[in-house]
Amino acid sequence: MFQRRLLSSILKRNKELKSIFNNNKYRESSNLSKSFGFSSSTIIKRNSFYNSYHKSLPQNHFVSQWRNVSTVASVGTKSQEGLKLLVVGGPRAQKLVGIWLFGSAAWVFSMVVLGGITRLTRSGLSMTDWKFTGGLPPLTDEEWLQEFEKYKQSPEYKRVNKGMSVEDFKFIYWMEYAHRMWGRGLGLIFALPFSYFLRKGYITLRLGMKLSTLFALGAGQGLIGWWMVKSGLEEPPSEYAQPRVSPYRLAAHLTSAFAIYTGLFWTALSVVMPEPPTESVAWVRGAAKVKRLALPVSILAGITAVSGAFVAGNDAGRAYNTFPKMGDTWIPDNIFELEPLIRNFFENTATVQLDHRVLATTTLLAISALWWSTRKVDIHPAIRSLIGSTVGMAALQVTLGISTLLSYVPVSLGTAHQAGALTLMTLLILLNHTVRKPSMALLKSLPQVAKAT
């Protein structure tokens, strides 16, 4: 239903724009026909004026001016050779939509960080019910006692927090409440400007479909969150096990958040930077070489982030708090103790942590190899700087991970490590977006080698 309304709104707006264009075209045609009524002396005067104006300009004026135009501005005339802008309405519309999308992506980033804090403070199971639209928090002592009584019926209270005071309960409740309402706030921040830009006719059909998909994923993220929390409200299979959410559902929740962030950030970049930064054909060839390496490295980093979600879901960071060895051995003896074998990679604490260690180390080595192999490749300085920043962030992320493990997962370091994962993904997204192939129009206008500065 939402996509049907979106499609009809965009098509209607396009018809209006087409009608305006045809009317303007008709006026221009009428004016041109009227111009045949001018006297020959008037036409001669106008021609002599334009000829004298062109002679007064420096040689190759238009060519040099075109090449000095920025990448974003240069595509404002809408190339006939394949480049399709995501936003119509000029540079101002492009800027407004870009700011909105970058702001939405930043909001998702903050959601991931807040979700990490909520999990690390063990606040996620404090609210035992869920409403799609949310509601007011407890405002009176009586309402707080009612919520506290609901929590007392949960396995977490009975096995972990028995004897907790109302004041302590308020802290974990407010953490979970803030996380949920922050997510609903994101829905408003996204939907209201989206409706406005649709009404103004800035959003093309292609962009509208992308953003509708992201909006649907965002709405589904709330349902996935409750589906995850609900698993933690069930009685654990063993009387000695601590209540916690399903690692599969937690991984789905975190992976979905990363996917939404990636989609928003990539789309925002495509809006404000429809062409990659390049000044020569040689730099385009160099960027293509980097792309062949950057894409598999980015996939590896994404897999590592998902494995981190299983570490969090199994609370594996609080086991084997030594490095580089896991306890007294390099590889624990119990890594394949569960049946069937595949379960060990998702539910076995030892195996999950070992996987994450191996993947994180491999990711750091792969990003370092990317930097090493592109040292002598002729590429845009911005791409070279971005590769260096990515190597530095990967090294910092590994350092944060080791520090978190050795410190037995304090809230501050655990949160920083989760934020670091998304920061590293941000740099890799930016790198992949920057090394994509330019349009044929831009490619044909480039010199073979960039001018020395």
GROMACS .gro file of C-alpha atoms in nm:
model
  453
    1MET     CA    1   0.000   0.000   0.000
    2PHE     CA    2   0.274   0.246   0.095
    3GLN     CA    3   0.480   0.168  -0.217
    4ARG     CA    4   0.168   0.204  -0.439
    5ARG     CA    5   0.100   0.551  -0.296
    6LEU     CA    6   0.465   0.644  -0.333
    7LEU     CA    7   0.467   0.532  -0.698
    8SER     CA    8   0.149   0.726  -0.786
    9SER     CA    9   0.282   1.038  -0.607
   10ILE     CA   10   0.610   1.032  -0.798
   11LEU     CA   11   0.444   0.961  -1.135
   12LYS     CA   12   0.194   1.242  -1.077
   13ARG     CA   13   0.473   1.483  -0.994
   14ASN     CA   14   0.668   1.375  -1.303
   15LYS     CA   15   0.361   1.437  -1.521
   16GLU     CA   16   0.332   1.789  -1.377
   17LEU     CA   17   0.699   1.858  -1.449
   18LYS     CA   18   0.658   1.722  -1.802
   19SER     CA   19   0.356   1.946  -1.858
   20ILE     CA   20   0.551   2.250  -1.739
   21PHE     CA   21   0.841   2.155  -1.964
   22ASN     CA   22   0.612   2.118  -2.268
   23ASN     CA   23   0.445   2.456  -2.196
   24ASN     CA   24   0.785   2.624  -2.173
   25LYS     CA   25   0.892   2.452  -2.491
   26TYR     CA   26   0.575   2.579  -2.663
   27ARG     CA   27   0.642   2.935  -2.547
   28GLU     CA   28   0.998   2.918  -2.675
   29SER     CA   29   0.869   2.789  -3.009
   30SER     CA   30   0.616   3.073  -3.026
   31ASN     CA   31   0.878   3.331  -2.947
   32LEU     CA   32   1.102   3.182  -3.213
   33SER     CA   33   0.829   3.204  -3.475
   34LYS     CA   34   0.765   3.561  -3.377
   35SER     CA   35   1.131   3.634  -3.423
   36PHE     CA   36   1.092   3.579  -3.798
   37GLY     CA   37   0.905   3.904  -3.798
   38PHE     CA   38   1.216   4.098  -3.695
   39SER     CA   39   1.382   4.319  -3.948
   40SER     CA   40   1.708   4.205  -4.107
   41SER     CA   41   1.893   4.497  -3.949
   42THR     CA   42   1.794   4.379  -3.602
   43ILE     CA   43   1.920   4.028  -3.674
   44ILE     CA   44   2.250   4.163  -3.814
   45LYS     CA   45   2.301   4.376  -3.502
   46ARG     CA   46   2.239   4.079  -3.272
   47ASN     CA   47   2.473   3.855  -3.471
   48SER     CA   48   2.750   4.113  -3.466
   49PHE     CA   49   2.706   4.152  -3.089
   50TYR     CA   50   2.737   3.778  -3.025
   51ASN     CA   51   3.033   3.748  -3.261
   52SER     CA   52   3.219   4.030  -3.088
   53TYR     CA   53   3.137   3.877  -2.746
   54HIS     CA   54   3.279   3.537  -2.842
   55LYS     CA   55   3.593   3.694  -2.988
   56SER     CA   56   3.654   3.877  -2.660
   57LEU     CA   57   3.670   3.547  -2.467
   58PRO     CA   58   4.004   3.366  -2.420
   59GLN     CA   59   4.074   3.065  -2.638
   60ASN     CA   60   3.937   2.733  -2.498
   61HIS     CA   61   3.736   2.934  -2.244
   62PHE     CA   62   3.444   2.694  -2.234
   63VAL     CA   63   3.662   2.383  -2.216
   64SER     CA   64   3.865   2.515  -1.924
   65GLN     CA   65   3.556   2.635  -1.742
   66TRP     CA   66   3.388   2.294  -1.785
   67ARG     CA   67   3.686   2.109  -1.645
   68ASN     CA   68   3.701   2.338  -1.346
   69VAL     CA   69   3.344   2.261  -1.250
   70SER     CA   70   3.313   2.026  -0.953
   71THR     CA   71   3.198   1.670  -1.003
   72VAL     CA   72   2.861   1.727  -0.840
   73ALA     CA   73   2.787   2.049  -1.025
   74SER     CA   74   2.902   1.912  -1.360
   75VAL     CA   75   2.626   1.654  -1.365
   76GLY     CA   76   2.356   1.914  -1.303
   77THR     CA   77   2.280   1.929  -1.676
   78LYS     CA   78   2.185   1.560  -1.669
   79SER     CA   79   2.416   1.376  -1.901
   80GLN     CA   80   2.262   1.195  -2.194
   81GLU     CA   81   2.517   0.916  -2.163
   82GLY     CA   82   2.390   0.718  -1.869
   83LEU     CA   83   2.419   0.926  -1.550
   84LYS     CA   84   2.086   0.943  -1.372
   85LEU     CA   85   2.056   1.174  -1.074
   86LEU     CA   86   1.866   1.050  -0.769
   87VAL     CA   87   1.740   1.398  -0.681
   88VAL     CA   88   1.584   1.656  -0.912
   89GLY     CA   89   1.531   2.021  -0.837
   90GLY     CA   90   1.885   2.155  -0.853
   91PRO     CA   91   2.182   2.178  -0.614
   92ARG     CA   92   1.975   2.308  -0.324
   93ALA     CA   93   1.740   2.008  -0.336
   94GLN     CA   94   2.039   1.779  -0.366
   95LYS     CA   95   2.196   1.936  -0.058
   96LEU     CA   96   1.879   1.918   0.152
   97VAL     CA   97   1.811   1.553   0.071
   98GLY     CA   98   2.177   1.469   0.135
   99ILE     CA   99   2.175   1.636   0.478
  100TRP     CA  100   1.856   1.451   0.570
  101LEU     CA  101   1.997   1.112   0.467
  102PHE     CA  102   2.331   1.167   0.641
  103GLY     CA  103   2.141   1.276   0.952
  104SER     CA  104   1.927   0.960   0.938
  105ALA     CA  105   2.241   0.746   0.901
  106ALA     CA  106   2.398   0.920   1.201
  107TRP     CA  107   2.081   0.851   1.400
  108VAL     CA  108   2.109   0.479   1.317
  109PHE     CA  109   2.474   0.490   1.426
  110SER     CA  110   2.368   0.634   1.762
  111MET     CA  111   2.100   0.364   1.787
  112VAL     CA  112   2.366   0.094   1.750
  113VAL     CA  113   2.578   0.257   2.023
  114LEU     CA  114   2.278   0.297   2.256
  115GLY     CA  115   2.180  -0.064   2.190
  116GLY     CA  116   2.530  -0.174   2.290
  117ILE     CA  117   2.507   0.018   2.617
  118THR     CA  118   2.162  -0.131   2.683
  119ARG     CA  119   2.295  -0.483   2.632
  120LEU     CA  120   2.614  -0.434   2.835
  121THR     CA  121   2.423  -0.286   3.132
  122ARG     CA  122   2.185  -0.586   3.112
  123SER     CA  123   1.889  -0.354   3.066
  124GLY     CA  124   1.731  -0.514   2.759
  125LEU     CA  125   1.495  -0.746   2.949
  126SER     CA  126   1.360  -0.485   3.190
  127MET     CA  127   1.047  -0.414   2.982
  128THR     CA  128   0.836  -0.728   2.959
  129ASP     CA  129   0.581  -0.605   2.703
  130TRP     CA  130   0.590  -0.417   2.372
  131LYS     CA  131   0.366  -0.182   2.175
  132PHE     CA  132   0.438  -0.076   1.819
  133THR     CA  133   0.362   0.292   1.885
  134GLY     CA  134   0.515   0.293   2.234
  135GLY     CA  135   0.368   0.478   2.531
  136LEU     CA  136   0.444   0.696   2.829
  137PRO     CA  137   0.684   0.563   3.094
  138PRO     CA  138   0.570   0.511   3.455
  139LEU     CA  139   0.510   0.852   3.611
  140THR     CA  140   0.392   0.771   3.964
  141ASP     CA  141   0.526   0.544   4.237
  142GLU     CA  142   0.228   0.316   4.188
  143GLU     CA  143   0.299   0.277   3.815
  144TRP     CA  144   0.665   0.203   3.888
  145LEU     CA  145   0.566  -0.069   4.133
  146GLN     CA  146   0.334  -0.222   3.874
  147GLU     CA  147   0.618  -0.237   3.617
  148PHE     CA  148   0.852  -0.375   3.880
  149GLU     CA  149   0.605  -0.653   3.963
  150LYS     CA  150   0.595  -0.751   3.596
  151TYR     CA  151   0.974  -0.768   3.591
  152LYS     CA  152   0.977  -0.983   3.905
  153GLN     CA  153   0.795  -1.253   3.710
  154SER     CA  154   1.078  -1.271   3.453
  155PRO     CA  155   1.356  -1.535   3.466
  156GLU     CA  156   1.622  -1.263   3.477
  157TYR     CA  157   1.493  -1.124   3.806
  158LYS     CA  158   1.454  -1.467   3.961
  159ARG     CA  159   1.801  -1.593   3.863
  160VAL     CA  160   2.019  -1.282   3.832
  161ASN     CA  161   1.865  -0.975   3.996
  162LYS     CA  162   1.668  -1.121   4.287
  163GLY     CA  163   1.646  -0.863   4.564
  164MET     CA  164   1.694  -0.567   4.327
  165SER     CA  165   1.554  -0.238   4.457
  166VAL     CA  166   1.302  -0.023   4.271
  167GLU     CA  167   1.568   0.245   4.216
  168ASP     CA  168   1.803  -0.004   4.049
  169PHE     CA  169   1.513  -0.126   3.838
  170LYS     CA  170   1.440   0.229   3.724
  171PHE     CA  171   1.790   0.260   3.578
  172ILE     CA  172   1.766  -0.050   3.357
  173TYR     CA  173   1.408   0.036   3.264
  174TRP     CA  174   1.504   0.386   3.149
  175MET     CA  175   1.789   0.244   2.940
  176GLU     CA  176   1.559   0.007   2.751
  177TYR     CA  177   1.284   0.270   2.726
  178ALA     CA  178   1.530   0.523   2.577
  179HIS     CA  179   1.652   0.268   2.324
  180ARG     CA  180   1.299   0.189   2.208
  181MET     CA  181   1.184   0.550   2.189
  182TRP     CA  182   1.504   0.656   2.011
  183GLY     CA  183   1.414   0.403   1.742
  184ARG     CA  184   1.061   0.540   1.711
  185GLY     CA  185   1.208   0.890   1.691
  186LEU     CA  186   1.415   0.776   1.395
  187GLY     CA  187   1.094   0.671   1.222
  188LEU     CA  188   0.957   1.025   1.251
  189ILE     CA  189   1.286   1.188   1.151
  190PHE     CA  190   1.286   0.973   0.839
  191ALA     CA  191   0.918   0.973   0.742
  192LEU     CA  192   0.834   1.345   0.778
  193PRO     CA  193   1.113   1.484   0.555
  194PHE     CA  194   1.052   1.196   0.312
  195SER     CA  195   0.689   1.305   0.273
  196TYR     CA  196   0.796   1.668   0.231
  197PHE     CA  197   1.056   1.591  -0.039
  198LEU     CA  198   0.804   1.371  -0.222
  199ARG     CA  199   0.555   1.657  -0.219
  200LYS     CA  200   0.817   1.897  -0.353
  201GLY     CA  201   0.902   1.653  -0.632
  202TYR     CA  202   1.270   1.619  -0.538
  203ILE     CA  203   1.267   1.239  -0.509
  204THR     CA  204   1.300   1.036  -0.828
  205LEU     CA  205   1.121   0.704  -0.866
  206ARG     CA  206   1.446   0.509  -0.828
  207LEU     CA  207   1.540   0.689  -0.506
  208GLY     CA  208   1.184   0.665  -0.377
  209MET     CA  209   1.183   0.287  -0.410
  210LYS     CA  210   1.519   0.259  -0.233
  211LEU     CA  211   1.407   0.478   0.056
  212SER     CA  212   1.074   0.294   0.085
  213THR     CA  213   1.265  -0.032   0.123
  214LEU     CA  214   1.488   0.120   0.392
  215PHE     CA  215   1.183   0.257   0.573
  216ALA     CA  216   1.022  -0.089   0.569
  217LEU     CA  217   1.343  -0.241   0.706
  218GLY     CA  218   1.345   0.021   0.980
  219ALA     CA  219   0.986  -0.061   1.077
  220GLY     CA  220   1.073  -0.431   1.076
  221GLN     CA  221   1.372  -0.363   1.299
  222GLY     CA  222   1.140  -0.282   1.588
  223LEU     CA  223   0.965  -0.615   1.543
  224ILE     CA  224   1.299  -0.798   1.528
  225GLY     CA  225   1.402  -0.621   1.849
  226TRP     CA  226   1.093  -0.742   2.035
  227TRP     CA  227   1.133  -1.091   1.885
  228MET     CA  228   1.485  -1.088   2.030
  229VAL     CA  229   1.379  -0.960   2.374
  230LYS     CA  230   1.096  -1.213   2.394
  231SER     CA  231   1.349  -1.498   2.371
  232GLY     CA  232   1.516  -1.367   2.687
  233LEU     CA  233   1.188  -1.368   2.879
  234GLU     CA  234   1.153  -1.745   2.841
  235GLU     CA  235   1.280  -1.993   3.099
  236PRO     CA  236   1.635  -2.115   3.019
  237PRO     CA  237   1.668  -2.486   2.934
  238SER     CA  238   1.895  -2.549   3.233
  239GLU     CA  239   1.841  -2.442   3.593
  240TYR     CA  240   2.204  -2.328   3.605
  241ALA     CA  241   2.191  -2.115   3.287
  242GLN     CA  242   2.146  -1.741   3.300
  243PRO     CA  243   1.853  -1.595   3.105
  244ARG     CA  244   1.969  -1.420   2.786
  245VAL     CA  245   1.835  -1.350   2.443
  246SER     CA  246   1.886  -1.592   2.156
  247PRO     CA  247   2.225  -1.532   1.988
  248TYR     CA  248   2.059  -1.591   1.650
  249ARG     CA  249   1.799  -1.321   1.715
  250LEU     CA  250   2.056  -1.079   1.854
  251ALA     CA  251   2.273  -1.134   1.545
  252ALA     CA  252   1.969  -1.075   1.322
  253HIS     CA  253   1.888  -0.752   1.510
  254LEU     CA  254   2.243  -0.616   1.489
  255THR     CA  255   2.297  -0.728   1.128
  256SER     CA  256   1.971  -0.560   1.028
  257ALA     CA  257   2.086  -0.236   1.192
  258PHE     CA  258   2.418  -0.253   1.004
  259ALA     CA  259   2.231  -0.319   0.678
  260ILE     CA  260   2.000  -0.019   0.729
  261TYR     CA  261   2.299   0.203   0.813
  262THR     CA  262   2.488   0.083   0.505
  263GLY     CA  263   2.188   0.151   0.281
  264LEU     CA  264   2.133   0.501   0.420
  265PHE     CA  265   2.498   0.599   0.410
  266TRP     CA  266   2.553   0.467   0.055
  267THR     CA  267   2.237   0.639  -0.071
  268ALA     CA  268   2.338   0.969   0.093
  269LEU     CA  269   2.678   0.949  -0.075
  270SER     CA  270   2.512   0.877  -0.411
  271VAL     CA  271   2.291   1.184  -0.371
  272VAL     CA  272   2.568   1.434  -0.291
  273MET     CA  273   2.843   1.266  -0.496
  274PRO     CA  274   2.687   1.119  -0.812
  275GLU     CA  275   3.033   1.097  -0.969
  276PRO     CA  276   3.349   0.960  -0.802
  277PRO     CA  277   3.642   1.199  -0.748
  278THR     CA  278   3.879   1.167  -1.044
  279GLU     CA  279   4.079   1.396  -1.270
  280SER     CA  280   4.234   1.157  -1.521
  281VAL     CA  281   4.186   0.826  -1.698
  282ALA     CA  282   4.493   0.693  -1.516
  283TRP     CA  283   4.324   0.760  -1.180
  284VAL     CA  284   4.011   0.580  -1.302
  285ARG     CA  285   4.221   0.272  -1.388
  286GLY     CA  286   4.390   0.291  -1.047
  287ALA     CA  287   4.053   0.314  -0.871
  288ALA     CA  288   3.937   0.003  -1.058
  289LYS     CA  289   4.237  -0.188  -0.922
  290VAL     CA  290   4.156  -0.073  -0.569
  291LYS     CA  291   3.790  -0.173  -0.613
  292ARG     CA  292   3.883  -0.531  -0.699
  293LEU     CA  293   4.054  -0.557  -0.359
  294ALA     CA  294   3.827  -0.333  -0.151
  295LEU     CA  295   3.505  -0.527  -0.215
  296PRO     CA  296   3.620  -0.868  -0.080
  297VAL     CA  297   3.793  -0.695   0.214
  298SER     CA  298   3.464  -0.519   0.296
  299ILE     CA  299   3.272  -0.848   0.281
  300LEU     CA  300   3.524  -1.002   0.520
  301ALA     CA  301   3.484  -0.708   0.760
  302GLY     CA  302   3.105  -0.752   0.746
  303ILE     CA  303   3.133  -1.122   0.830
  304THR     CA  304   3.361  -1.032   1.122
  305ALA     CA  305   3.101  -0.786   1.252
  306VAL     CA  306   2.830  -1.055   1.235
  307SER     CA  307   3.057  -1.296   1.424
  308GLY     CA  308   3.090  -1.025   1.690
  309ALA     CA  309   2.711  -1.029   1.726
  310PHE     CA  310   2.730  -1.401   1.810
  311VAL     CA  311   3.005  -1.325   2.064
  312ALA     CA  312   2.766  -1.078   2.228
  313GLY     CA  313   2.470  -1.315   2.206
  314ASN     CA  314   2.661  -1.598   2.375
  315ASP     CA  315   2.826  -1.363   2.626
  316ALA     CA  316   3.151  -1.514   2.496
  317GLY     CA  317   3.355  -1.204   2.578
  318ARG     CA  318   3.345  -1.297   2.946
  319ALA     CA  319   3.521  -1.629   2.882
  320TYR     CA  320   3.886  -1.693   2.793
  321ASN     CA  321   3.994  -1.345   2.900
  322THR     CA  322   4.352  -1.391   2.783
  323PHE     CA  323   4.533  -1.305   2.462
  324PRO     CA  324   4.675  -1.432   2.231
  325LYS     CA  325   4.611  -1.773   2.390
  326MET     CA  326   4.266  -1.884   2.503
  327GLY     CA  327   4.342  -1.977   2.861
  328ASP     CA  328   4.647  -2.203   2.860
  329THR     CA  329   4.604  -2.327   2.503
  330TRP     CA  330   4.586  -2.179   2.155
  331ILE     CA  331   4.273  -2.376   2.067
  332PRO     CA  332   4.038  -2.506   2.342
  333ASP     CA  333   3.957  -2.876   2.344
  334ASN     CA  334   3.579  -2.828   2.353
  335ILE     CA  335   3.529  -2.633   2.030
  336PHE     CA  336   3.332  -2.918   1.868
  337GLU     CA  337   3.143  -3.057   2.166
  338LEU     CA  338   2.790  -2.971   2.043
  339GLU     CA  339   2.584  -3.181   1.804
  340PRO     CA  340   2.527  -3.132   1.518
  341LEU     CA  341   2.866  -2.984   1.436
  342ILE     CA  342   2.733  -2.663   1.282
  343ARG     CA  343   2.584  -2.551   1.616
  344ASN     CA  344   2.933  -2.496   1.758
  345PHE     CA  345   2.992  -2.199   1.528
  346PHE     CA  346   2.688  -2.016   1.666
  347GLU     CA  347   2.626  -2.149   2.018
  348ASN     CA  348   2.956  -2.281   2.157
  349THR     CA  349   3.126  -2.006   2.361
  350ALA     CA  350   3.478  -2.129   2.284
  351THR     CA  351   3.418  -2.175   1.911
  352VAL     CA  352   3.237  -1.842   1.871
  353GLN     CA  353   3.518  -1.651   2.039
  354LEU     CA  354   3.788  -1.838   1.844
  355ASP     CA  355   3.607  -1.760   1.518
  356HIS     CA  356   3.589  -1.392   1.604
  357ARG     CA  357   3.959  -1.378   1.694
  358VAL     CA  358   4.059  -1.545   1.367
  359LEU     CA  359   3.825  -1.329   1.156
  360ALA     CA  360   3.931  -1.005   1.325
  361THR     CA  361   4.301  -1.083   1.274
  362THR     CA  362   4.239  -1.184   0.913
  363THR     CA  363   4.046  -0.861   0.849
  364LEU     CA  364   4.332  -0.651   0.985
  365LEU     CA  365   4.582  -0.839   0.769
  366ALA     CA  366   4.357  -0.807   0.462
  367ILE     CA  367   4.316  -0.430   0.506
  368SER     CA  368   4.691  -0.396   0.559
  369ALA     CA  369   4.749  -0.599   0.240
  370LEU     CA  370   4.511  -0.364   0.057
  371TRP     CA  371   4.720  -0.067   0.167
  372TRP     CA  372   5.048  -0.240   0.078
  373SER     CA  373   4.936  -0.352  -0.268
  374THR     CA  374   4.806  -0.004  -0.364
  375ARG     CA  375   5.108   0.197  -0.247
  376LYS     CA  376   5.240   0.244  -0.601
  377VAL     CA  377   4.908   0.252  -0.784
  378ASP     CA  378   4.826   0.586  -0.948
  379ILE     CA  379   4.506   0.691  -0.766
  380HIS     CA  380   4.333   1.006  -0.645
  381PRO     CA  381   4.493   1.146  -0.325
  382ALA     CA  382   4.156   1.124  -0.148
  383ILE     CA  383   4.143   0.748  -0.211
  384ARG     CA  384   4.498   0.701  -0.086
  385SER     CA  385   4.417   0.895   0.230
  386LEU     CA  386   4.100   0.693   0.281
  387ILE     CA  387   4.290   0.364   0.256
  388GLY     CA  388   4.538   0.487   0.518
  389SER     CA  389   4.253   0.589   0.750
  390THR     CA  390   4.092   0.247   0.709
  391VAL     CA  391   4.416   0.070   0.808
  392GLY     CA  392   4.445   0.291   1.116
  393MET     CA  393   4.082   0.228   1.216
  394ALA     CA  394   4.122  -0.149   1.170
  395ALA     CA  395   4.428  -0.149   1.398
  396LEU     CA  396   4.240   0.059   1.657
  397GLN     CA  397   3.941  -0.176   1.641
  398VAL     CA  398   4.156  -0.483   1.704
  399THR     CA  399   4.322  -0.302   1.994
  400LEU     CA  400   3.981  -0.215   2.140
  401GLY     CA  401   3.869  -0.576   2.104
  402ILE     CA  402   4.173  -0.714   2.286
  403SER     CA  403   4.144  -0.449   2.559
  404THR     CA  404   3.774  -0.529   2.605
  405LEU     CA  405   3.850  -0.899   2.638
  406LEU     CA  406   4.137  -0.855   2.885
  407SER     CA  407   3.929  -0.614   3.095
  408TYR     CA  408   3.635  -0.855   3.118
  409VAL     CA  409   3.406  -0.641   2.897
  410PRO     CA  410   3.352  -0.313   3.083
  411VAL     CA  411   3.062  -0.105   2.949
  412SER     CA  412   3.288   0.175   2.820
  413LEU     CA  413   3.525  -0.046   2.620
  414GLY     CA  414   3.250  -0.279   2.501
  415THR     CA  415   3.052   0.017   2.368
  416ALA     CA  416   3.360   0.167   2.204
  417HIS     CA  417   3.434  -0.167   2.037
  418GLN     CA  418   3.082  -0.188   1.893
  419ALA     CA  419   3.101   0.173   1.772
  420GLY     CA  420   3.444   0.099   1.626
  421ALA     CA  421   3.301  -0.183   1.416
  422LEU     CA  422   3.048   0.052   1.259
  423THR     CA  423   3.313   0.322   1.211
  424LEU     CA  424   3.532   0.075   1.023
  425MET     CA  425   3.235  -0.024   0.809
  426THR     CA  426   3.170   0.345   0.739
  427LEU     CA  427   3.522   0.391   0.602
  428LEU     CA  428   3.493   0.078   0.388
  429ILE     CA  429   3.156   0.192   0.249
  430LEU     CA  430   3.307   0.530   0.166
  431LEU     CA  431   3.607   0.362   0.002
  432ASN     CA  432   3.390   0.137  -0.217
  433HIS     CA  433   3.170   0.431  -0.314
  434THR     CA  434   3.471   0.646  -0.402
  435VAL     CA  435   3.635   0.388  -0.631
  436ARG     CA  436   3.325   0.309  -0.838
  437LYS     CA  437   3.331   0.364  -1.214
  438PRO     CA  438   3.245   0.716  -1.339
  439SER     CA  439   2.985   0.782  -1.609
  440MET     CA  440   3.083   0.774  -1.975
  441ALA     CA  441   3.024   1.148  -2.001
  442LEU     CA  442   3.282   1.223  -1.732
  443LEU     CA  443   3.519   0.954  -1.859
  444LYS     CA  444   3.529   1.104  -2.209
  445SER     CA  445   3.607   1.449  -2.073
  446LEU     CA  446   3.910   1.339  -1.869
  447PRO     CA  447   4.273   1.374  -1.977
  448GLN     CA  448   4.492   1.066  -1.979
  449VAL     CA  449   4.708   1.191  -1.690
  450ALA     CA  450   4.620   1.431  -1.409
  451LYS     CA  451   4.783   1.773  -1.419
  452ALA     CA  452   5.066   1.825  -1.173
  453THR     CA  453   4.982   2.071  -0.894
   0.00000   0.00000   0.00000
